[in-house]
Amino acid sequence: MKKWLCSPAPAGVNNEITAQFGELLGGVMLSRGITTLDRAREFFGCSSLSDPLLMKDMESTVDVIRQALDEGKKITVYGDYDCDGVTSTAMLYGYLDAMGAEVEYYIPDRSEGYGMNIPALEKILDQGTELIITVDNGVSAVEEAEYIRQRGAQLVITDHHQPPQELPVCEACVNPHRQDDNSPFKELCGAGVVLKLLCALEEDEEFVMEQYAELAAVGTIGDVMPLVGENRYIVRRGIEDIRASQNIGIDRLLRTAGVSPESVDATTVAFSICPRINAAGRIAAADKAVQLLMADSPEQAGLLSEELNLMNENRRAEEARIMEDVSRQLESDPSILRERVLVVSGEGWHHGVIGIVAARLLEKYGKPVLMISVENGEARGSARGIDGFSIYKLLDRCSRVLTKFGGHPKAGGFSLPADRVEDFRQMVYAFCRECYPKMPEYTVSADMEITGDRLTEEALNSLSQLEPCGEGNQRPVFLLRNCTVESKRALKDGRYTSFELRSGGVKLKALCFGIPFAKFHPEQGSMVDIIAAAELNEFRGVKSVTLKVQEIRPSGFREDRFFAAQRTYEEISRGEGCDSRLAPRVIPDRNALMAVYDLLRKYGGAMSAEELCIYGGSDLNYCMLRIALDTFASAGMAEQSADADTVRLIPVTHKTDLMASGFLADLRRMLGVQ
């Protein structure tokens, strides 16, 4: 369950935005803070890159590279194994190779960890490299930079990660986040920084964009950078080139994934290209992805794209295996799931995949997740967080047991000795009790509230002006209240649900890709609220509006009541108790137990505890419902999964006085109730 947010229309705002852009697009713009025509021109108007020489040390970087080219020095591009690092490497290596340089590239294996390391540098320098240029890494490599200096080689750093107070000693360090950097746009990824470097070297932005915008766009989307300002321009140009099939490797990768290049948008790049490039670094070696992006023949590109596609399938299989392992852990010890933060660990989990699994668990359970893979006495972890909870603050507080950590408020990585995992887990729990006694809710946001009659063909066509959409500029989603469900049917053997609804006097088709038909509980004639994206579809020359539903619930649902009851249940489950005045709303009486028994007889096995609360038609709050289910389970009259996603009655032949059960007696004692 997510808390629904919807941006209110700004009060007292001049209607010049809606007058210029229309009611729907204008409303979305206003909800996103674009409240004046000047702001609108700033958002839509970027059609070139700012002067690359405004970036600190860019001029020095150009001088060092040109001198190396003139003197025939051997150059190594030192990249990274994620999508941004791979595209950055392909761009700079490809350019230097085209310029006639003696150039190689090095991308560390994931087991080496992120960034430069001394053993790799020793190997590179022993092979005669005289200049190392980092892409998408290096700004924190103080020790490694000193090693390069002692070996008599040169180092140029290009990076976009937050720099430490002490920068590495090197010939030049280009990073838009340097405190002394005066460039106007700070949200570049590693590939974006390389793109600016190539513009400075070539002194011809249009030529560079024609050659490298495609790769820079993939890196920008893959690194989940905000699609605003110069990033919008980079991605827009790059997608145009992808549609024109300029890069053979990207073209073959799309076709292998079953995607027509002509239909590509930023979402396609994010879900079809980036995962396959990342899969190489997660499962095998990122070198294969670099080779694909630089492939010069359809045959070579075809073979490499098939390899990457297979790696992606292996990545998915590994994800599924880890998810099953986590499910077994939770069933074995459901108390793990009651904590404010979900911390799970396992032997042999692929450390290149646990970050993806952490994101999936966060989506499923609505709370921050820390995944820890243990192997050969070392534990490596990946964390994902939610708005209002700082992963970085958490890791910093627990740093005394960590050998390494890094990240930002919503994601992070860390490592620690395997024998300290349980200590770390308890430190995480203690931190949350102290700093987040009331955890923030997991949220979903809508741009604006509308009715169906406002989703006209003209209005939806206007939304295309927001493209490319992605991080920082999401595809618009809308809140529609009090919609009437008129019909529903199963799609794809029941894996998805299609239904028709009426809103604002018009009938609309809606699709739920995240809800199997068996789990779609609104009945014909019922009133629902939805959060959905809207798009135009054309079939046999007829255009129609389709809603892609992200969230759905009964109209009038009290989410504040639900979350308060959910929080109380978890506090009680952790043994923290609750205010004794809440006991009458927490401990079920005989009538409440009978009501839950009737719900289980009617819906048992078909609904989760959450769904019973939302759709069951009972007035019981979520906390009392869960405690009643626990009471039945403790008496052997019901069974439920750890997350109560599955609950059902167990046939019994004897009568049981549940009001006298030991479970309820223990609960009364804990809450101080007679």
PDB file of C-alpha atoms in Angstrom, residues 59-257:
ATOM      1  CA  GLU A  59      41.153  23.650 -20.714  1.00  0.00           C
ATOM      2  CA  SER A  60      43.982  21.842 -18.898  1.00  0.00           C
ATOM      3  CA  THR A  61      42.439  18.486 -19.812  1.00  0.00           C
ATOM      4  CA  VAL A  62      42.345  19.444 -23.482  1.00  0.00           C
ATOM      5  CA  ASP A  63      45.981  20.565 -23.361  1.00  0.00           C
ATOM      6  CA  VAL A  64      47.154  17.317 -21.718  1.00  0.00           C
ATOM      7  CA  ILE A  65      45.275  15.111 -24.199  1.00  0.00           C
ATOM      8  CA  ARG A  66      46.420  17.087 -27.244  1.00  0.00           C
ATOM      9  CA  GLN A  67      50.011  16.918 -26.050  1.00  0.00           C
ATOM     10  CA  ALA A  68      49.702  13.151 -25.558  1.00  0.00           C
ATOM     11  CA  LEU A  69      48.310  12.818 -29.090  1.00  0.00           C
ATOM     12  CA  ASP A  70      51.113  14.938 -30.530  1.00  0.00           C
ATOM     13  CA  GLU A  71      53.819  12.987 -28.691  1.00  0.00           C
ATOM     14  CA  GLY A  72      52.323   9.565 -29.397  1.00  0.00           C
ATOM     15  CA  LYS A  73      51.928   8.670 -25.733  1.00  0.00           C
ATOM     16  CA  LYS A  74      50.072   5.513 -24.851  1.00  0.00           C
ATOM     17  CA  ILE A  75      46.694   6.366 -23.291  1.00  0.00           C
ATOM     18  CA  THR A  76      44.368   4.179 -21.221  1.00  0.00           C
ATOM     19  CA  VAL A  77      40.744   5.116 -20.629  1.00  0.00           C
ATOM     20  CA  TYR A  78      39.751   3.824 -17.191  1.00  0.00           C
ATOM     21  CA  GLY A  79      35.985   3.286 -17.051  1.00  0.00           C
ATOM     22  CA  ASP A  80      33.323   1.658 -14.921  1.00  0.00           C
ATOM     23  CA  TYR A  81      31.106  -1.410 -15.324  1.00  0.00           C
ATOM     24  CA  ASP A  82      27.682   0.250 -15.280  1.00  0.00           C
ATOM     25  CA  CYS A  83      25.791   1.689 -18.241  1.00  0.00           C
ATOM     26  CA  ASP A  84      27.174   5.191 -17.735  1.00  0.00           C
ATOM     27  CA  GLY A  85      30.733   3.940 -17.378  1.00  0.00           C
ATOM     28  CA  VAL A  86      30.438   1.686 -20.429  1.00  0.00           C
ATOM     29  CA  THR A  87      29.033   4.406 -22.702  1.00  0.00           C
ATOM     30  CA  SER A  88      31.601   6.916 -21.399  1.00  0.00           C
ATOM     31  CA  THR A  89      34.404   4.473 -22.163  1.00  0.00           C
ATOM     32  CA  ALA A  90      33.114   3.731 -25.661  1.00  0.00           C
ATOM     33  CA  MET A  91      32.805   7.449 -26.430  1.00  0.00           C
ATOM     34  CA  LEU A  92      36.269   8.544 -25.323  1.00  0.00           C
ATOM     35  CA  TYR A  93      38.075   5.427 -26.529  1.00  0.00           C
ATOM     36  CA  GLY A  94      36.315   5.632 -29.895  1.00  0.00           C
ATOM     37  CA  TYR A  95      37.211   9.300 -30.320  1.00  0.00           C
ATOM     38  CA  LEU A  96      40.877   8.865 -29.371  1.00  0.00           C
ATOM     39  CA  ASP A  97      41.182   5.802 -31.592  1.00  0.00           C
ATOM     40  CA  ALA A  98      39.727   7.777 -34.509  1.00  0.00           C
ATOM     41  CA  MET A  99      42.304  10.495 -33.811  1.00  0.00           C
ATOM     42  CA  GLY A 100      45.108   7.957 -34.277  1.00  0.00           C
ATOM     43  CA  ALA A 101      46.061   7.605 -30.628  1.00  0.00           C
ATOM     44  CA  GLU A 102      47.696   4.527 -29.164  1.00  0.00           C
ATOM     45  CA  VAL A 103      44.815   3.913 -26.791  1.00  0.00           C
ATOM     46  CA  GLU A 104      43.388   1.095 -24.703  1.00  0.00           C
ATOM     47  CA  TYR A 105      40.566   0.953 -22.202  1.00  0.00           C
ATOM     48  CA  TYR A 106      40.191  -0.791 -18.878  1.00  0.00           C
ATOM     49  CA  ILE A 107      36.960  -1.534 -17.054  1.00  0.00           C
ATOM     50  CA  PRO A 108      37.335  -3.229 -13.672  1.00  0.00           C
ATOM     51  CA  ASP A 109      35.430  -6.396 -12.939  1.00  0.00           C
ATOM     52  CA  ARG A 110      32.643  -5.916 -10.399  1.00  0.00           C
ATOM     53  CA  SER A 111      34.645  -8.045  -7.950  1.00  0.00           C
ATOM     54  CA  GLU A 112      37.352  -5.346  -8.028  1.00  0.00           C
ATOM     55  CA  GLY A 113      34.831  -2.783  -6.853  1.00  0.00           C
ATOM     56  CA  TYR A 114      34.024   0.663  -8.176  1.00  0.00           C
ATOM     57  CA  GLY A 115      36.778   2.992  -9.332  1.00  0.00           C
ATOM     58  CA  MET A 116      40.520   2.678  -9.719  1.00  0.00           C
ATOM     59  CA  ASN A 117      42.510   0.135  -7.728  1.00  0.00           C
ATOM     60  CA  ILE A 118      46.260  -0.299  -7.299  1.00  0.00           C
ATOM     61  CA  PRO A 119      46.601  -3.846  -8.758  1.00  0.00           C
ATOM     62  CA  ALA A 120      44.811  -2.765 -11.934  1.00  0.00           C
ATOM     63  CA  LEU A 121      46.908   0.400 -12.201  1.00  0.00           C
ATOM     64  CA  GLU A 122      50.105  -1.595 -11.732  1.00  0.00           C
ATOM     65  CA  LYS A 123      49.133  -3.820 -14.646  1.00  0.00           C
ATOM     66  CA  ILE A 124      48.162  -0.862 -16.845  1.00  0.00           C
ATOM     67  CA  LEU A 125      51.362   1.077 -16.136  1.00  0.00           C
ATOM     68  CA  ASP A 126      53.576  -1.993 -16.537  1.00  0.00           C
ATOM     69  CA  GLN A 127      52.201  -2.249 -20.090  1.00  0.00           C
ATOM     70  CA  GLY A 128      53.560   1.194 -20.926  1.00  0.00           C
ATOM     71  CA  THR A 129      50.617   3.556 -20.386  1.00  0.00           C
ATOM     72  CA  GLU A 130      51.773   7.147 -19.939  1.00  0.00           C
ATOM     73  CA  LEU A 131      48.385   8.886 -19.543  1.00  0.00           C
ATOM     74  CA  ILE A 132      45.332   7.537 -17.729  1.00  0.00           C
ATOM     75  CA  ILE A 133      41.991   9.251 -18.297  1.00  0.00           C
ATOM     76  CA  THR A 134      39.172   8.211 -15.995  1.00  0.00           C
ATOM     77  CA  VAL A 135      35.537   8.352 -17.037  1.00  0.00           C
ATOM     78  CA  ASP A 136      32.645   8.136 -14.553  1.00  0.00           C
ATOM     79  CA  ASN A 137      35.078   7.613 -11.651  1.00  0.00           C
ATOM     80  CA  GLY A 138      38.237   8.899 -10.038  1.00  0.00           C
ATOM     81  CA  VAL A 139      37.243  11.976  -8.057  1.00  0.00           C
ATOM     82  CA  SER A 140      37.794  10.161  -4.734  1.00  0.00           C
ATOM     83  CA  ALA A 141      40.902   8.205  -5.806  1.00  0.00           C
ATOM     84  CA  VAL A 142      43.482  10.098  -3.736  1.00  0.00           C
ATOM     85  CA  GLU A 143      45.682   7.069  -2.996  1.00  0.00           C
ATOM     86  CA  GLU A 144      45.486   5.747  -6.550  1.00  0.00           C
ATOM     87  CA  ALA A 145      46.360   9.164  -7.992  1.00  0.00           C
ATOM     88  CA  GLU A 146      49.443   9.300  -5.798  1.00  0.00           C
ATOM     89  CA  TYR A 147      50.492   5.842  -7.025  1.00  0.00           C
ATOM     90  CA  ILE A 148      50.177   6.995 -10.649  1.00  0.00           C
ATOM     91  CA  ARG A 149      52.270  10.090  -9.870  1.00  0.00           C
ATOM     92  CA  GLN A 150      54.971   8.009  -8.202  1.00  0.00           C
ATOM     93  CA  ARG A 151      55.104   5.774 -11.279  1.00  0.00           C
ATOM     94  CA  GLY A 152      55.788   8.833 -13.417  1.00  0.00           C
ATOM     95  CA  ALA A 153      52.557   8.730 -15.441  1.00  0.00           C
ATOM     96  CA  GLN A 154      49.930  11.407 -15.975  1.00  0.00           C
ATOM     97  CA  LEU A 155      46.332  11.327 -14.752  1.00  0.00           C
ATOM     98  CA  VAL A 156      43.268  13.204 -15.974  1.00  0.00           C
ATOM     99  CA  ILE A 157      40.013  12.653 -14.081  1.00  0.00           C
ATOM    100  CA  THR A 158      36.563  13.115 -15.596  1.00  0.00           C
ATOM    101  CA  ASP A 159      33.764  12.298 -13.184  1.00  0.00           C
ATOM    102  CA  HIS A 160      30.373  13.485 -11.981  1.00  0.00           C
ATOM    103  CA  HIS A 161      30.147  11.985  -8.495  1.00  0.00           C
ATOM    104  CA  GLN A 162      30.254  14.211  -5.425  1.00  0.00           C
ATOM    105  CA  PRO A 163      33.897  15.142  -4.768  1.00  0.00           C
ATOM    106  CA  PRO A 164      35.515  14.812  -1.336  1.00  0.00           C
ATOM    107  CA  GLN A 165      37.109  17.774   0.416  1.00  0.00           C
ATOM    108  CA  GLU A 166      40.548  16.613  -0.753  1.00  0.00           C
ATOM    109  CA  LEU A 167      40.802  16.147  -4.508  1.00  0.00           C
ATOM    110  CA  PRO A 168      43.345  13.715  -5.989  1.00  0.00           C
ATOM    111  CA  VAL A 169      46.617  15.245  -7.169  1.00  0.00           C
ATOM    112  CA  CYS A 170      46.553  15.010 -10.966  1.00  0.00           C
ATOM    113  CA  GLU A 171      47.048  16.970 -14.181  1.00  0.00           C
ATOM    114  CA  ALA A 172      43.363  17.917 -14.350  1.00  0.00           C
ATOM    115  CA  CYS A 173      40.061  17.000 -12.700  1.00  0.00           C
ATOM    116  CA  VAL A 174      36.832  17.800 -14.544  1.00  0.00           C
ATOM    117  CA  ASN A 175      33.714  17.445 -12.418  1.00  0.00           C
ATOM    118  CA  PRO A 176      30.665  19.745 -12.517  1.00  0.00           C
ATOM    119  CA  HIS A 177      30.229  19.298  -8.752  1.00  0.00           C
ATOM    120  CA  ARG A 178      33.595  20.791  -7.845  1.00  0.00           C
ATOM    121  CA  GLN A 179      33.068  23.786  -5.583  1.00  0.00           C
ATOM    122  CA  ASP A 180      35.202  25.928  -7.898  1.00  0.00           C
ATOM    123  CA  ASP A 181      33.374  24.837 -11.068  1.00  0.00           C
ATOM    124  CA  ASN A 182      31.420  27.673 -12.694  1.00  0.00           C
ATOM    125  CA  SER A 183      29.631  25.759 -15.444  1.00  0.00           C
ATOM    126  CA  PRO A 184      25.857  26.405 -15.468  1.00  0.00           C
ATOM    127  CA  PHE A 185      24.576  22.807 -15.616  1.00  0.00           C
ATOM    128  CA  LYS A 186      25.523  20.387 -12.840  1.00  0.00           C
ATOM    129  CA  GLU A 187      23.393  17.289 -13.528  1.00  0.00           C
ATOM    130  CA  LEU A 188      25.601  15.625 -16.143  1.00  0.00           C
ATOM    131  CA  CYS A 189      26.396  11.930 -15.881  1.00  0.00           C
ATOM    132  CA  GLY A 190      29.840  10.545 -16.729  1.00  0.00           C
ATOM    133  CA  ALA A 191      28.921  10.248 -20.414  1.00  0.00           C
ATOM    134  CA  GLY A 192      27.646  13.829 -20.347  1.00  0.00           C
ATOM    135  CA  VAL A 193      30.988  15.037 -18.991  1.00  0.00           C
ATOM    136  CA  VAL A 194      32.813  13.081 -21.715  1.00  0.00           C
ATOM    137  CA  LEU A 195      30.504  14.615 -24.326  1.00  0.00           C
ATOM    138  CA  LYS A 196      31.514  18.090 -23.127  1.00  0.00           C
ATOM    139  CA  LEU A 197      35.173  17.021 -23.220  1.00  0.00           C
ATOM    140  CA  LEU A 198      34.834  15.866 -26.832  1.00  0.00           C
ATOM    141  CA  CYS A 199      33.206  19.198 -27.724  1.00  0.00           C
ATOM    142  CA  ALA A 200      36.171  20.997 -26.188  1.00  0.00           C
ATOM    143  CA  LEU A 201      38.671  18.792 -28.034  1.00  0.00           C
ATOM    144  CA  GLU A 202      36.893  18.966 -31.386  1.00  0.00           C
ATOM    145  CA  GLU A 203      35.705  22.590 -31.134  1.00  0.00           C
ATOM    146  CA  ASP A 204      32.636  21.570 -33.158  1.00  0.00           C
ATOM    147  CA  GLU A 205      29.579  20.756 -31.043  1.00  0.00           C
ATOM    148  CA  GLU A 206      27.366  19.721 -33.954  1.00  0.00           C
ATOM    149  CA  PHE A 207      29.904  17.179 -35.218  1.00  0.00           C
ATOM    150  CA  VAL A 208      30.287  15.712 -31.733  1.00  0.00           C
ATOM    151  CA  MET A 209      26.520  15.508 -31.238  1.00  0.00           C
ATOM    152  CA  GLU A 210      26.112  13.727 -34.563  1.00  0.00           C
ATOM    153  CA  GLN A 211      28.721  11.150 -33.565  1.00  0.00           C
ATOM    154  CA  TYR A 212      28.143  10.656 -29.847  1.00  0.00           C
ATOM    155  CA  ALA A 213      24.718  11.937 -28.706  1.00  0.00           C
ATOM    156  CA  GLU A 214      23.338   8.394 -28.985  1.00  0.00           C
ATOM    157  CA  LEU A 215      25.803   6.958 -26.480  1.00  0.00           C
ATOM    158  CA  ALA A 216      25.566   9.991 -24.192  1.00  0.00           C
ATOM    159  CA  ALA A 217      21.774   9.653 -24.139  1.00  0.00           C
ATOM    160  CA  VAL A 218      21.963   5.979 -23.137  1.00  0.00           C
ATOM    161  CA  GLY A 219      24.436   6.826 -20.363  1.00  0.00           C
ATOM    162  CA  THR A 220      22.266   9.691 -19.119  1.00  0.00           C
ATOM    163  CA  ILE A 221      19.134   7.541 -18.960  1.00  0.00           C
ATOM    164  CA  GLY A 222      21.008   4.544 -17.565  1.00  0.00           C
ATOM    165  CA  ASP A 223      22.431   6.595 -14.700  1.00  0.00           C
ATOM    166  CA  VAL A 224      18.928   7.921 -13.924  1.00  0.00           C
ATOM    167  CA  MET A 225      19.913  11.563 -14.330  1.00  0.00           C
ATOM    168  CA  PRO A 226      17.187  14.229 -14.305  1.00  0.00           C
ATOM    169  CA  LEU A 227      15.975  14.909 -17.838  1.00  0.00           C
ATOM    170  CA  VAL A 228      16.111  18.672 -17.556  1.00  0.00           C
ATOM    171  CA  GLY A 229      18.304  21.351 -19.091  1.00  0.00           C
ATOM    172  CA  GLU A 230      21.229  20.043 -21.132  1.00  0.00           C
ATOM    173  CA  ASN A 231      20.243  16.444 -20.370  1.00  0.00           C
ATOM    174  CA  ARG A 232      16.921  16.979 -22.172  1.00  0.00           C
ATOM    175  CA  TYR A 233      18.841  18.207 -25.198  1.00  0.00           C
ATOM    176  CA  ILE A 234      21.317  15.300 -25.082  1.00  0.00           C
ATOM    177  CA  VAL A 235      18.588  12.674 -24.745  1.00  0.00           C
ATOM    178  CA  ARG A 236      16.345  14.257 -27.369  1.00  0.00           C
ATOM    179  CA  ARG A 237      19.186  14.305 -29.911  1.00  0.00           C
ATOM    180  CA  GLY A 238      20.307  10.818 -28.931  1.00  0.00           C
ATOM    181  CA  ILE A 239      16.856   9.294 -29.336  1.00  0.00           C
ATOM    182  CA  GLU A 240      16.560  10.848 -32.794  1.00  0.00           C
ATOM    183  CA  ASP A 241      19.792   9.071 -33.742  1.00  0.00           C
ATOM    184  CA  ILE A 242      18.682   5.768 -32.179  1.00  0.00           C
ATOM    185  CA  ARG A 243      15.497   5.909 -34.250  1.00  0.00           C
ATOM    186  CA  ALA A 244      17.664   6.442 -37.325  1.00  0.00           C
ATOM    187  CA  SER A 245      19.746   3.348 -36.380  1.00  0.00           C
ATOM    188  CA  GLN A 246      23.065   5.204 -36.445  1.00  0.00           C
ATOM    189  CA  ASN A 247      24.896   2.980 -33.928  1.00  0.00           C
ATOM    190  CA  ILE A 248      24.956  -0.607 -35.213  1.00  0.00           C
ATOM    191  CA  GLY A 249      25.366  -2.073 -31.734  1.00  0.00           C
ATOM    192  CA  ILE A 250      22.390  -0.251 -30.230  1.00  0.00           C
ATOM    193  CA  ASP A 251      20.297  -1.059 -33.296  1.00  0.00           C
ATOM    194  CA  ARG A 252      21.043  -4.790 -33.031  1.00  0.00           C
ATOM    195  CA  LEU A 253      20.515  -4.773 -29.273  1.00  0.00           C
ATOM    196  CA  LEU A 254      17.049  -3.287 -29.746  1.00  0.00           C
ATOM    197  CA  ARG A 255      16.120  -5.772 -32.447  1.00  0.00           C
ATOM    198  CA  THR A 256      17.355  -8.661 -30.297  1.00  0.00           C
ATOM    199  CA  ALA A 257      15.068  -7.366 -27.546  1.00  0.00           C
TER     200      ALA A 257
END
